[in-house]
XYZ file of C-alpha atoms in Angstrom:
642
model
C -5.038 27.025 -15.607
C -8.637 26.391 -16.067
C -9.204 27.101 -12.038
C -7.495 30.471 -12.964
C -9.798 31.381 -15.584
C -12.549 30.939 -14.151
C -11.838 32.885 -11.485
C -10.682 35.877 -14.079
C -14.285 35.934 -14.974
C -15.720 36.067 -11.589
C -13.323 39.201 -10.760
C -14.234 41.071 -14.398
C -18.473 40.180 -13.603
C -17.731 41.829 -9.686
C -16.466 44.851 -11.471
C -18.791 45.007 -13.928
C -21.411 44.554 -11.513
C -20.203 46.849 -8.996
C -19.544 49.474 -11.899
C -15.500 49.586 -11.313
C -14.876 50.535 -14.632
C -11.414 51.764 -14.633
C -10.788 48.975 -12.174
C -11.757 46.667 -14.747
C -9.754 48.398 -17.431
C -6.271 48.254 -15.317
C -7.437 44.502 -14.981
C -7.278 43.461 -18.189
C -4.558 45.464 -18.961
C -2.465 43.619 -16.781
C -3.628 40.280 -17.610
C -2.256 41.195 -21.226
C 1.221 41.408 -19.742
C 3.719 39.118 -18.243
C 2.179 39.653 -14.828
C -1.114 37.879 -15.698
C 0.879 34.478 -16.662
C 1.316 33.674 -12.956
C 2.951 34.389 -10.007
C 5.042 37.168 -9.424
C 7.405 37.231 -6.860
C 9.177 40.466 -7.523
C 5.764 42.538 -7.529
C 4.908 40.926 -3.853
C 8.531 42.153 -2.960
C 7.465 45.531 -4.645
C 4.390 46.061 -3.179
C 5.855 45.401 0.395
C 9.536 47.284 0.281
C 8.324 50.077 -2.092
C 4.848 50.820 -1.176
C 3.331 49.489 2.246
C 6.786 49.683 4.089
C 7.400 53.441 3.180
C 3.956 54.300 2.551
C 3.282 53.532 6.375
C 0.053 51.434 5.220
C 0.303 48.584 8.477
C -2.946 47.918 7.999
C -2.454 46.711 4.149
C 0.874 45.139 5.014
C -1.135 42.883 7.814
C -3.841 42.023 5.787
C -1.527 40.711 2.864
C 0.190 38.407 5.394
C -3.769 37.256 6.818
C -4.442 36.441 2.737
C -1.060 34.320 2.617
C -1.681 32.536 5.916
C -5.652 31.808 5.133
C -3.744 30.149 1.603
C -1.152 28.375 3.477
C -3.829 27.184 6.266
C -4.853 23.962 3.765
C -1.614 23.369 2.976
C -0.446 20.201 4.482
C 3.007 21.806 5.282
C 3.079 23.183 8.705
C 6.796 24.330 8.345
C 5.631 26.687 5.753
C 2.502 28.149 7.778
C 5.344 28.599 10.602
C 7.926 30.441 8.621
C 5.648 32.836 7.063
C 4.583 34.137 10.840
C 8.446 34.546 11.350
C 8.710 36.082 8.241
C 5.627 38.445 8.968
C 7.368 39.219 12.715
C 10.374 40.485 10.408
C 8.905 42.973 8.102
C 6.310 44.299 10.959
C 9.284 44.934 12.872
C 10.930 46.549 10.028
C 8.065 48.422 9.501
C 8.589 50.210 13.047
C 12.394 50.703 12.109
C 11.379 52.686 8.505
C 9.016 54.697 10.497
C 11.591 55.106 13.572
C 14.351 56.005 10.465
C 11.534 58.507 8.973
C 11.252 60.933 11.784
C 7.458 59.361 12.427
C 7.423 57.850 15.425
C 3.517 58.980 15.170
C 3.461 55.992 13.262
C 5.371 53.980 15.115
C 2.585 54.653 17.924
C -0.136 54.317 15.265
C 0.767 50.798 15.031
C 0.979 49.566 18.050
C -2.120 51.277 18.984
C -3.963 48.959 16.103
C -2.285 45.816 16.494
C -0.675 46.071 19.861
C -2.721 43.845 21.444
C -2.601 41.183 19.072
C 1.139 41.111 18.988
C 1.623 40.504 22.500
C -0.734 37.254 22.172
C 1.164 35.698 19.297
C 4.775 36.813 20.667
C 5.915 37.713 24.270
C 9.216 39.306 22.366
C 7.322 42.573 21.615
C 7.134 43.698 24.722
C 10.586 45.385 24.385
C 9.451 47.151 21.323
C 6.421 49.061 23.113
C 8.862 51.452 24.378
C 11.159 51.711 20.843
C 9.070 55.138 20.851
C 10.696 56.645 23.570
C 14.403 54.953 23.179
C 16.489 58.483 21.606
C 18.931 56.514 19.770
C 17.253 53.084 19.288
C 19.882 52.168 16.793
C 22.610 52.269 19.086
C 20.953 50.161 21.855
C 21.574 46.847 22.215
C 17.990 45.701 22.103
C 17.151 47.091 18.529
C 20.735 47.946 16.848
C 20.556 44.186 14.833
C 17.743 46.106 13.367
C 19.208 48.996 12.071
C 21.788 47.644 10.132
C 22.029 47.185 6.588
C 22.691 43.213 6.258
C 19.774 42.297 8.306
C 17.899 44.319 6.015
C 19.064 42.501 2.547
C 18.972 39.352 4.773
C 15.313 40.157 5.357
C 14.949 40.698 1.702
C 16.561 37.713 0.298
C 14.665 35.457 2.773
C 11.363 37.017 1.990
C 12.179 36.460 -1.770
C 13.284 32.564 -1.234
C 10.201 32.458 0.756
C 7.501 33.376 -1.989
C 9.561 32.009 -5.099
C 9.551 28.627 -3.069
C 5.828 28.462 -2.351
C 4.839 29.599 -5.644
C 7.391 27.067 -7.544
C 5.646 24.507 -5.182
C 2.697 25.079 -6.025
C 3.534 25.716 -10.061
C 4.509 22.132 -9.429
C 1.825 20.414 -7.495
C -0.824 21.924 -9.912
C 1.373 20.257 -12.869
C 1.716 16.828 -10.695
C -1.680 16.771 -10.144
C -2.513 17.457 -14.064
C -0.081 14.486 -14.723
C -1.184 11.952 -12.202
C -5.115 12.771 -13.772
C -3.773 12.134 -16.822
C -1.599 9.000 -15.719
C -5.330 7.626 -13.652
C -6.808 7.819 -17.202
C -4.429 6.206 -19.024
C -4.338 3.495 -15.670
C -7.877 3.241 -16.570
C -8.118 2.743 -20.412
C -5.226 -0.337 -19.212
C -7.433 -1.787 -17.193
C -10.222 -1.482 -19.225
C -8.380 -3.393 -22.041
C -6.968 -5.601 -19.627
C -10.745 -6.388 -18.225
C -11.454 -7.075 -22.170
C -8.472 -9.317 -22.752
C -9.825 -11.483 -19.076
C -12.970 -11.356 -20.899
C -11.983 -12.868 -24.230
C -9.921 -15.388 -22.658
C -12.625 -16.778 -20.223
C -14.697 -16.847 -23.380
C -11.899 -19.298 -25.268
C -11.641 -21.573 -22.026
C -15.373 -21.883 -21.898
C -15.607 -22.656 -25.405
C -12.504 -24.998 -25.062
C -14.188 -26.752 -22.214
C -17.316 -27.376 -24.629
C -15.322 -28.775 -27.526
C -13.791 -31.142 -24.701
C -17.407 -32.098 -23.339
C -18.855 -32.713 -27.062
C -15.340 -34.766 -27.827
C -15.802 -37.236 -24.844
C -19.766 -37.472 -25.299
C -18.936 -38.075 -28.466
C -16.114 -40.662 -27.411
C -18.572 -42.606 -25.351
C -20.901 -42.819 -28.076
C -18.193 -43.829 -30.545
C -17.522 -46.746 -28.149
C -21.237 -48.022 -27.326
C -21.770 -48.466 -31.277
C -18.401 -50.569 -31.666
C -18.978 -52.567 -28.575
C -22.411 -53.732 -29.848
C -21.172 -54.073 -32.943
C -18.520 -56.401 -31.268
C -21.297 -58.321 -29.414
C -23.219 -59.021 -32.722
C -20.587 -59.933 -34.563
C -18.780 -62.325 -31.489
C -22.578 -63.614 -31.232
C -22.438 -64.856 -35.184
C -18.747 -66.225 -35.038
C -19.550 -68.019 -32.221
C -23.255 -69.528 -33.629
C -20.748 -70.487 -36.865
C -17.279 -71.415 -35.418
C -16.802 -74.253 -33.112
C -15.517 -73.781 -29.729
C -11.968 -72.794 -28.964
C -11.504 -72.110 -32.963
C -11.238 -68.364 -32.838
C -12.270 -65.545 -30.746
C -12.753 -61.631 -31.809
C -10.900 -59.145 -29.657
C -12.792 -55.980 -29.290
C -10.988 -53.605 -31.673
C -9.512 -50.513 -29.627
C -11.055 -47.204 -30.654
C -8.234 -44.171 -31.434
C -10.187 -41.553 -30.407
C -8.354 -39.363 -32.867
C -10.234 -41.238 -35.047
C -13.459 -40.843 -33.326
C -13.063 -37.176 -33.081
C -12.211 -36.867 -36.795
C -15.910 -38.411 -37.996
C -14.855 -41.374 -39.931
C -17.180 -43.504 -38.557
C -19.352 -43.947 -41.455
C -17.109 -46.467 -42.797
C -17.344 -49.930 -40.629
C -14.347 -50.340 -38.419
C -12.115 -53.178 -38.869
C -11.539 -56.082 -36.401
C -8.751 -57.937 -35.042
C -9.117 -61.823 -35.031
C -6.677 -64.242 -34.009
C -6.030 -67.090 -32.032
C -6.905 -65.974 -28.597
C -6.542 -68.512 -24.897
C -11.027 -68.359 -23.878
C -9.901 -66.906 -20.526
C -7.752 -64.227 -21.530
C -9.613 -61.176 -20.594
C -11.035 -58.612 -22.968
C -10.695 -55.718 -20.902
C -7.460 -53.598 -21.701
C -5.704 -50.902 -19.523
C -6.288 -47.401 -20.204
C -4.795 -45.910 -23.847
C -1.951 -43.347 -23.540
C -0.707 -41.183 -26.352
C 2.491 -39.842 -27.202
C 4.313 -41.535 -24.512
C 2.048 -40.007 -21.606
C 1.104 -41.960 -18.841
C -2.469 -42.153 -17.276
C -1.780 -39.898 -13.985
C -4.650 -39.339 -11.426
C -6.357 -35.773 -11.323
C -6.384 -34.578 -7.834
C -9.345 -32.199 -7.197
C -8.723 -29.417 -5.128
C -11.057 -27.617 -2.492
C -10.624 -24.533 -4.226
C -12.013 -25.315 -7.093
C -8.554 -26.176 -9.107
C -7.274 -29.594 -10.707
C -3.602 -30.840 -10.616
C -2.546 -32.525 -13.864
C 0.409 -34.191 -14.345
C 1.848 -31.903 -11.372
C 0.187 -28.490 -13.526
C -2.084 -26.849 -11.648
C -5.280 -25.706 -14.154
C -8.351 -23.166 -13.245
C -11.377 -25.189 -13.213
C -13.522 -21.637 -12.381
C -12.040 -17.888 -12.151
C -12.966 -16.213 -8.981
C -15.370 -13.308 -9.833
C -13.923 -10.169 -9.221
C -14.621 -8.042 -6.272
C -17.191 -5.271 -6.478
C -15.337 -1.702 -5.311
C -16.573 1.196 -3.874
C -13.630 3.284 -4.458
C -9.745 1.981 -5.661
C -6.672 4.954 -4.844
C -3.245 4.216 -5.759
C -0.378 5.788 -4.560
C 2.758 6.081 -6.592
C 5.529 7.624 -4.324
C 7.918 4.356 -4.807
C 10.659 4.060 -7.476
C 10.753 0.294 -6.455
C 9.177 -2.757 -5.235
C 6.582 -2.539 -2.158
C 7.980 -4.685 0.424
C 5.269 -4.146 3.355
C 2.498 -1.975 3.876
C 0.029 -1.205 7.173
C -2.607 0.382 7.906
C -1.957 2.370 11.512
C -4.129 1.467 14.611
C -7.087 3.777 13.471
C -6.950 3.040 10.193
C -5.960 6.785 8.887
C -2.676 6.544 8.165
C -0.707 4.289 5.747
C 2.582 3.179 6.324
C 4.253 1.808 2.783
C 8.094 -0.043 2.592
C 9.772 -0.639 -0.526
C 13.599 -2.512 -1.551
C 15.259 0.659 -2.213
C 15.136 0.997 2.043
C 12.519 3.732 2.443
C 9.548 4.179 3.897
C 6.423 6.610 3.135
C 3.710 7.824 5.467
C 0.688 8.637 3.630
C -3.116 8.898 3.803
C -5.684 7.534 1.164
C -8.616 10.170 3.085
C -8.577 13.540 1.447
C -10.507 14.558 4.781
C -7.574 13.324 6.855
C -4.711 15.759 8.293
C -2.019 15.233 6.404
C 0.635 16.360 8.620
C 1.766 13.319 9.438
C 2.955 12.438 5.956
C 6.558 11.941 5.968
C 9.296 9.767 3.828
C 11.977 7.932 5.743
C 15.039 6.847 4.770
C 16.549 3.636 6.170
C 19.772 2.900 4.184
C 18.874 -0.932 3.193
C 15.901 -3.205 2.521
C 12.547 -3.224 4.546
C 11.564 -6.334 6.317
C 8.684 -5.378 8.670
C 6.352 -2.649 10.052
C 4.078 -2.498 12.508
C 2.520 0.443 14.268
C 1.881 0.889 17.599
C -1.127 -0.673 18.414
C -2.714 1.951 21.335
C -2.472 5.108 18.777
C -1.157 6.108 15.525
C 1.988 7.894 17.028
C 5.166 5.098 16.458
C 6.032 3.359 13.765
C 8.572 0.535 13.733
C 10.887 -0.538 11.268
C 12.632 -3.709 10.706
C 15.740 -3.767 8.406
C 17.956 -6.359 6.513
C 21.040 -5.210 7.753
C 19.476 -5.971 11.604
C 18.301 -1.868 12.231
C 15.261 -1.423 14.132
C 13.876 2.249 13.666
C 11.200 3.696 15.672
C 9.680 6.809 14.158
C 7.483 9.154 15.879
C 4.332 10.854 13.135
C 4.007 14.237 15.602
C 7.703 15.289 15.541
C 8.609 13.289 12.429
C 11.786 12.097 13.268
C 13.798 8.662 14.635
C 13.301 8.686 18.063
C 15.103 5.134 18.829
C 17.784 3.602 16.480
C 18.466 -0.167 17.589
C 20.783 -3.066 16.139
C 20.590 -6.391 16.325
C 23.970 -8.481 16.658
C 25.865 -9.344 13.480
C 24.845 -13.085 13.576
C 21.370 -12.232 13.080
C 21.082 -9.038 10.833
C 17.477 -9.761 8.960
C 14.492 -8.761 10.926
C 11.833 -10.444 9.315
C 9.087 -9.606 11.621
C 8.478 -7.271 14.133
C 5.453 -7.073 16.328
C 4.143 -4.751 19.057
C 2.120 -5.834 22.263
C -1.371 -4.972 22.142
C -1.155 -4.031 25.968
C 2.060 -3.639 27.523
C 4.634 -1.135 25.789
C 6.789 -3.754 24.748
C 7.783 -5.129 21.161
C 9.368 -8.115 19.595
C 11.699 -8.816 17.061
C 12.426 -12.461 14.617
C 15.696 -11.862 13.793
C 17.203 -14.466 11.444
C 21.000 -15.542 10.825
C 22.421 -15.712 7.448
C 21.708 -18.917 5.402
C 23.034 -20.314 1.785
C 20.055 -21.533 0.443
C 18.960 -20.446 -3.395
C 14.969 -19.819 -1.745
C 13.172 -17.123 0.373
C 13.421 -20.053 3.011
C 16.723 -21.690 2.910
C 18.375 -18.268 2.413
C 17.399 -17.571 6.335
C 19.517 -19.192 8.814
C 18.605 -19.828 12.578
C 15.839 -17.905 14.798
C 16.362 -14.742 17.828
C 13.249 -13.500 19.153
C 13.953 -10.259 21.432
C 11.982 -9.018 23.577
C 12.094 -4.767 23.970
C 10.942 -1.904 26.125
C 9.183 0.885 24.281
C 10.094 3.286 27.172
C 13.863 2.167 27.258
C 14.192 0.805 23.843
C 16.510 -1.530 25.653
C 16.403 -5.454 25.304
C 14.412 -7.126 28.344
C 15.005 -10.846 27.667
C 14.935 -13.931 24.476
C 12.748 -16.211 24.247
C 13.392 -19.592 24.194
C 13.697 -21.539 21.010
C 16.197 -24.427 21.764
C 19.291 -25.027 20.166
C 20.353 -23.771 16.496
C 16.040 -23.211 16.030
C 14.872 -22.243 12.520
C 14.156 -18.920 11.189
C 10.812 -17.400 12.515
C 8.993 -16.027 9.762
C 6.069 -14.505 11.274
C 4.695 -13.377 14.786
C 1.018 -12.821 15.746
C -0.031 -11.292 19.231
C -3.482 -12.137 20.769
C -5.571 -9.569 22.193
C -4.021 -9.241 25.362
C -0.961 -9.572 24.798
C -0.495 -12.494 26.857
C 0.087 -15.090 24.329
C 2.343 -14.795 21.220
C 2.543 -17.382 18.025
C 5.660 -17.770 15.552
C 6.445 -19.372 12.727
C 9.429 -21.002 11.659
C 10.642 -22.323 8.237
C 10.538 -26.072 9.215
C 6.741 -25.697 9.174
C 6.225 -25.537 13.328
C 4.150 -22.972 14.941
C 5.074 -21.772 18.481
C 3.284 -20.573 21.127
C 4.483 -18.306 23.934
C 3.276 -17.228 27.489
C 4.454 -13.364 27.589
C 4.142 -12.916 31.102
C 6.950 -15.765 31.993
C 8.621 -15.153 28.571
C 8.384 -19.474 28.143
C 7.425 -21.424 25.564
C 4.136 -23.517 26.154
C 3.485 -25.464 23.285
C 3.539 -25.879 19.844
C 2.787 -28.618 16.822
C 4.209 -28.989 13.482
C 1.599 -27.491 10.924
C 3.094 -27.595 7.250
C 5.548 -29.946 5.599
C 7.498 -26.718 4.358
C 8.336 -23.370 5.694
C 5.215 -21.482 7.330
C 5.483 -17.747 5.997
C 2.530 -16.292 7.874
C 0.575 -16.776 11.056
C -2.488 -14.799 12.247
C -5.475 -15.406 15.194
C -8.436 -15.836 14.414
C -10.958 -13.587 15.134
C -12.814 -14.985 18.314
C -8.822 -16.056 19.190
C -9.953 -19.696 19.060
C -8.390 -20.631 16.093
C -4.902 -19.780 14.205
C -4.227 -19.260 10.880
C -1.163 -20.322 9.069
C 0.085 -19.792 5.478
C 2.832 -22.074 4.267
C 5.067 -21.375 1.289
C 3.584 -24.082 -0.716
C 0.381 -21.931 -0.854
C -1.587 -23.956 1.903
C -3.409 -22.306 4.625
C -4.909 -23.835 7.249
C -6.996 -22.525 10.456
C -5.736 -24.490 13.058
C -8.193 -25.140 16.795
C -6.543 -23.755 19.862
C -8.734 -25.725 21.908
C -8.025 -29.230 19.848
C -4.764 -28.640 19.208
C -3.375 -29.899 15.569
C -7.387 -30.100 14.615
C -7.327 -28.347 11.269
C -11.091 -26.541 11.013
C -10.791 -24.641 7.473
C -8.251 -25.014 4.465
C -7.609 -23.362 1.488
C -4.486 -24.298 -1.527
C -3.715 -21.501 -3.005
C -0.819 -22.925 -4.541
C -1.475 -21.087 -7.874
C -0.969 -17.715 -6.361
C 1.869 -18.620 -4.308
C 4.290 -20.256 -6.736
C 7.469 -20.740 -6.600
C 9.183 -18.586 -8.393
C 7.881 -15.500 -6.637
C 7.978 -16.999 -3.638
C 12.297 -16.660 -3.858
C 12.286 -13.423 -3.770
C 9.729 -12.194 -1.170
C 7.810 -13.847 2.082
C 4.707 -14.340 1.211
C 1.468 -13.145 3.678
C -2.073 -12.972 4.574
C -4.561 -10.982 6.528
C -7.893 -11.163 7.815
C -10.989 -8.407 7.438
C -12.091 -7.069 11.070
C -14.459 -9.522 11.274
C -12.655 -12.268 10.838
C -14.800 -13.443 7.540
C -12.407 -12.607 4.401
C -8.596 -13.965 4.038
C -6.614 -11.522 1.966
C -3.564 -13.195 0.325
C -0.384 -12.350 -1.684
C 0.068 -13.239 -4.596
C 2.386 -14.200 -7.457
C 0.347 -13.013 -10.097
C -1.262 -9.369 -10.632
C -4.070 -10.117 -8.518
C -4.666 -11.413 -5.246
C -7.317 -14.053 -3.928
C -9.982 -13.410 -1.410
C -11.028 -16.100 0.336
C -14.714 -16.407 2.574
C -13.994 -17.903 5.480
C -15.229 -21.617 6.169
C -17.314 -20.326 3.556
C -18.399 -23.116 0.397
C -17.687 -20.619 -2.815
C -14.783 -20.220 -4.144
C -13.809 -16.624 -3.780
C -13.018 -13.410 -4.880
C -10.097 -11.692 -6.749
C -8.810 -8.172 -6.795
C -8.448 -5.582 -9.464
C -5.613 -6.079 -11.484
C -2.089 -4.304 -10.871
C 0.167 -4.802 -13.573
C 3.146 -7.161 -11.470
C 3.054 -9.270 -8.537
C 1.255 -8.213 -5.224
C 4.062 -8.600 -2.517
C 2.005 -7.233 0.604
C -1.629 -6.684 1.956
C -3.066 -5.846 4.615
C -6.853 -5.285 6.050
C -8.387 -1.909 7.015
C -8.436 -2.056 11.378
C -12.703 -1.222 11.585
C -13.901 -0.864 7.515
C -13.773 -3.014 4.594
C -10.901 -1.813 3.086
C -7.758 -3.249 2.019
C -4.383 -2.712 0.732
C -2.306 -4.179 -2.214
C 0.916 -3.681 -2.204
C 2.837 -4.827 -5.874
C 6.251 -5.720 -7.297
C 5.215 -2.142 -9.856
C 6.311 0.105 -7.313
C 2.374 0.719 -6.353
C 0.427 0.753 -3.288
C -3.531 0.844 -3.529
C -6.144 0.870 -1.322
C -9.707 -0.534 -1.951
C -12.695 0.031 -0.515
C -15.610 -3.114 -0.853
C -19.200 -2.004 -2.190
């Protein structure tokens, strides 16, 4: 409405300027009625049926359909840009009938002398109508009669109406969409303001905590130097006045409630008795309230496990962002989301079985933006890796769907067998136009893990979408979680759920080695960068980069236990990914944000802005340092690194 406005103002200062008074009068008048509150359909259908049409004003009528098509021309719906030029063939056409019906075929020739040649370089079909002029009773050839009838002129009518009343509803609604999702950004950004505050005040408490723990066991150890020299003293004098083997002073045991609570200005008491002169006067460790004196195991991360409770010894600093999008066009959890081979085009999956094609660049066609519906839960994506034109799906009911951007539709629908109807990962080649499936069985397990069954890796054509061979896994093998190709293709890696990693030579479809790398399930696998090095995430939240050329030497390893924890790890499978240079490990996360981790790197690393439930997916921009966050709220965002 404001966009409208303003450009009220700019129409009454041309007038004024040009001195179109009574222009500018009729102006305002009509802004005072109905006609100024927005679009109106039936004055377009007016001004073409009851004024150009039997006014014989062509040129007016053609340069009303050039304004539509120059405002359809940024629209991201070609089908629309495509229907008005049918819709514009129409009414020219019925133009030349009115005229033909009018007795002035002068016009008729008129036309076709102005826009002739311009019609015959869109549209072949009007070379018939060049000679309409000459045709005595055009409405009883067979060529033209459709023409003359009365139904194809309401049809014409009615279509041209649905036409207009659906573009302008359309964009009635975008503009109120758009008004909502600014407002909705705002009110996403006074949330994460206060959430930022709340992170704030709580780091403050655990740094204060921390203090009052530090003063509390300085305090301790002072406590305890005073008593023991007290002790000494005091056993020094006893010993100077009692004979030998009379009686001994134990050192009294310090409460370090006691301590703490500042009562020692009085002088603490002592425990004599009769005591054996080689029983020893050191005493084990004091436990409170039935507690027992567990190690602390120190972390590499920079975490502490206590009693089997992990505890944040130092919160990551967050990540500095260049820009943050988020796109809302879910109504339920994301379940996978990819960035396509070039890195324009976003392919999101959520539970409810669809999937949305989408891009995050304003500056980017979006013609390719499409929603697909897939009848059951998403597994996997992965986009052909040579361009941005296929996109496979893998579902929980064992459908593989290929779907092609250009012509937006399912050009292959595939099925596994009914033993193994979850495909949990599916990967294309790199090289050759071939892709591969882990299918899993059914299992009857109460985890993400033990709820998958045993392992079928297919091997497909892309040009047949046929089946080409299975790769060996031995008998009854364990689900494969994750597959990872190298750069040319030649060599793939899988993952299974009893923690071994797999590796395969393509080209004789055999398997060539492979070591057990976690003591649970592995839920992610991924080369390294310089393809030297592998790097596996296991669903106990360790990761580990694993040599190629020392095989089961571990070079780099992160516990990220604390984002991976158990809980969320029974509903989803859990995943990683690494930046284009190999440098930054992006992983999910339990919690609403994920950790970044530097790669062989000594600090700790970085976490991501906040979404407000878990993050289920990411994935890595193919060239730039972006990345996406997919989340259990039904939202998809992409961040761009400062």
């Amino acid at each position: 409405m404001e966009n409208m406005q303003y450009a009220e103002e700019l129409v009454r200062e041309f007038l004024v300027f040009r001195g179109f008074t009574n222009t500018l009068q009729t102006f305002d008048s009509e802004l005072s009625t109905d006609i100024g509150k927005g679009f109106q359909v039936d004055r377009i259908m007016e001004l073409i049926f009851s004024v150009y049409v039997p006014k014989f004003q062509a040129d007016k009528l053609v340069g009303l359909f050039s304004f539509f098509k120059l405002c359809l021309s940024s629209s991201s719906e070609t089908v629309l840009l495509a229907t008005l030029s049918k819709l514009e063939v129409s009414i020219l056409r019925y133009y030349v009938v009115n005229a033909i019906q009018s007795g002035r075929r002068d016009k008729v020739l008129e036309f076709f002398g102005m826009n002739g040649n311009d019609l015959l370089q869109r549209d072949k079909d009007w070379t018939a109508w060049f000679a309409i002029p000459y045709v005595k009773k055009p409405n009883s050839d067979p060529e033209f009669r459709i023409y003359f009838s009365k139904e194809w002129y309401e049809a014409l009518r009615l279509s041209v109406r649905n036409f207009f009343s659906e573009i302008f509803n359309e964009k009635t609604t975008v503009n109120r969409l758009k008004k909502d999702i600014k407002q909705l950004n705002l009110k996403l950004s006074e949330l994460q303001a206060l959430l930022e505050e709340k992170d704030g005040e709580l780091c403050q408490l655990r740094s204060n905590c921390s203090s009052v723990a530090d003063a509390s066991t300085e305090q301790t150890r002072s406590s305890s130097s005073v008593v023991h020299e007290q002790n000494r003293l005091i056993s020094k004098d006893t010993q100077e006045t009692c004979p030998p083997d009379t009686f001994q002073i134990e050192e009294a045991e310090v409460d370090p409630d006691w301590v703490v609570a500042g009562n020692m200005g009085s002088r603490p008491e002592f425990n004599i008795s009769k005591s054996d002169p080689y029983l020893s006067s050191q005493s084990s460790p004091r436990v409170r309230d039935g507690g027992t004196a567990d190690s602390i195991q120190l972390f590499e991360d920079g975490t502490y496990n206590e009693n089997g409770r992990e505890s944040h010894v130092e919160d990551f600093p967050e990540v500095k962002v260049d820009f943050q999008e988020t796109f809302l066009g879910h109504t339920s959890p994301i379940t996978r989301c990819r960035f396509s081979a070039s890195g324009n085009n976003i392919a999101s999956a959520s539970e409810d079985g669809t999937v949305r094609i989408w891009t995050y660049d304003s500056s980017t066609p979006s013609s390719r933006n499409a929603t697909i519906y897939c009848g059951a839960k998403i597994m996997s994506l992965d986009w052909e890796c040579k361009s941005d034109r296929l996109l496979l799906i893998g579902t929980a009911d064992g459908g593989i769907k290929a779907w092609n951007v250009d012509a937006k539709r399912v050009v292959c629908d595939l099925s596994t067998s009914e033993e193994f109807p979850s495909i949990l990962d599916i990967k294309c080649s790199p090289v050759e136009p071939i892709f591969v499936t882990a299918a899993a069985s059914k299992g009857y397990g109460s985890s993400y893990a033990d709820n998958m069954g045993f392992a079928s890796l297919t091997v497909w054509n892309m040009k047949t979408w046929k089946a080409m061979t299975v790769l060996p896994l031995g008998k009854d093998p364990p689900a494969i979680t994750s597959l990872s190709f190298n750069h040319n293709g030649k060599i793939l890696a899988a993952a299974a759920t009893d923690g071994m990693i797999h590796m395969f030579d393509m080209s004789a479809c055999l398997q060539i080695t492979g070591w057990p790398a976690h003591d649970s399930a592995i839920s992610s696998i991924l080369f390294g960068p310089d393809e030297t090095s592998i790097f596996s995430l296991g669903v106990d939240g360790k990761v580990f980069e694993w040599s190629l050329q020392n095989q089961g030497q571990i070079l780099w390893s992160r516990n990220c236990s604390r984002f991976c924890d158990p809980e969320s790890s029974k509903n989803c499978r859990h995943e990683m990914a690494l930046d284009a240079n190999g440098r930054r490990l992006l992983v999910t996360s339990g919690s609403v944000r994920a950790p970044i981790y530097q790669v062989r790197g000594h600090a700790n690393g970085l976490r991501t802005l906040p979404h407000s439930a878990a993050i289920t997916t990411v994935d890595w921009h193919p060239t730039l340092p972006i990345f996406l966050t997919g989340s259990a709220d039904n939202s998809v965002r992409v961040t761009s690194l400062s």
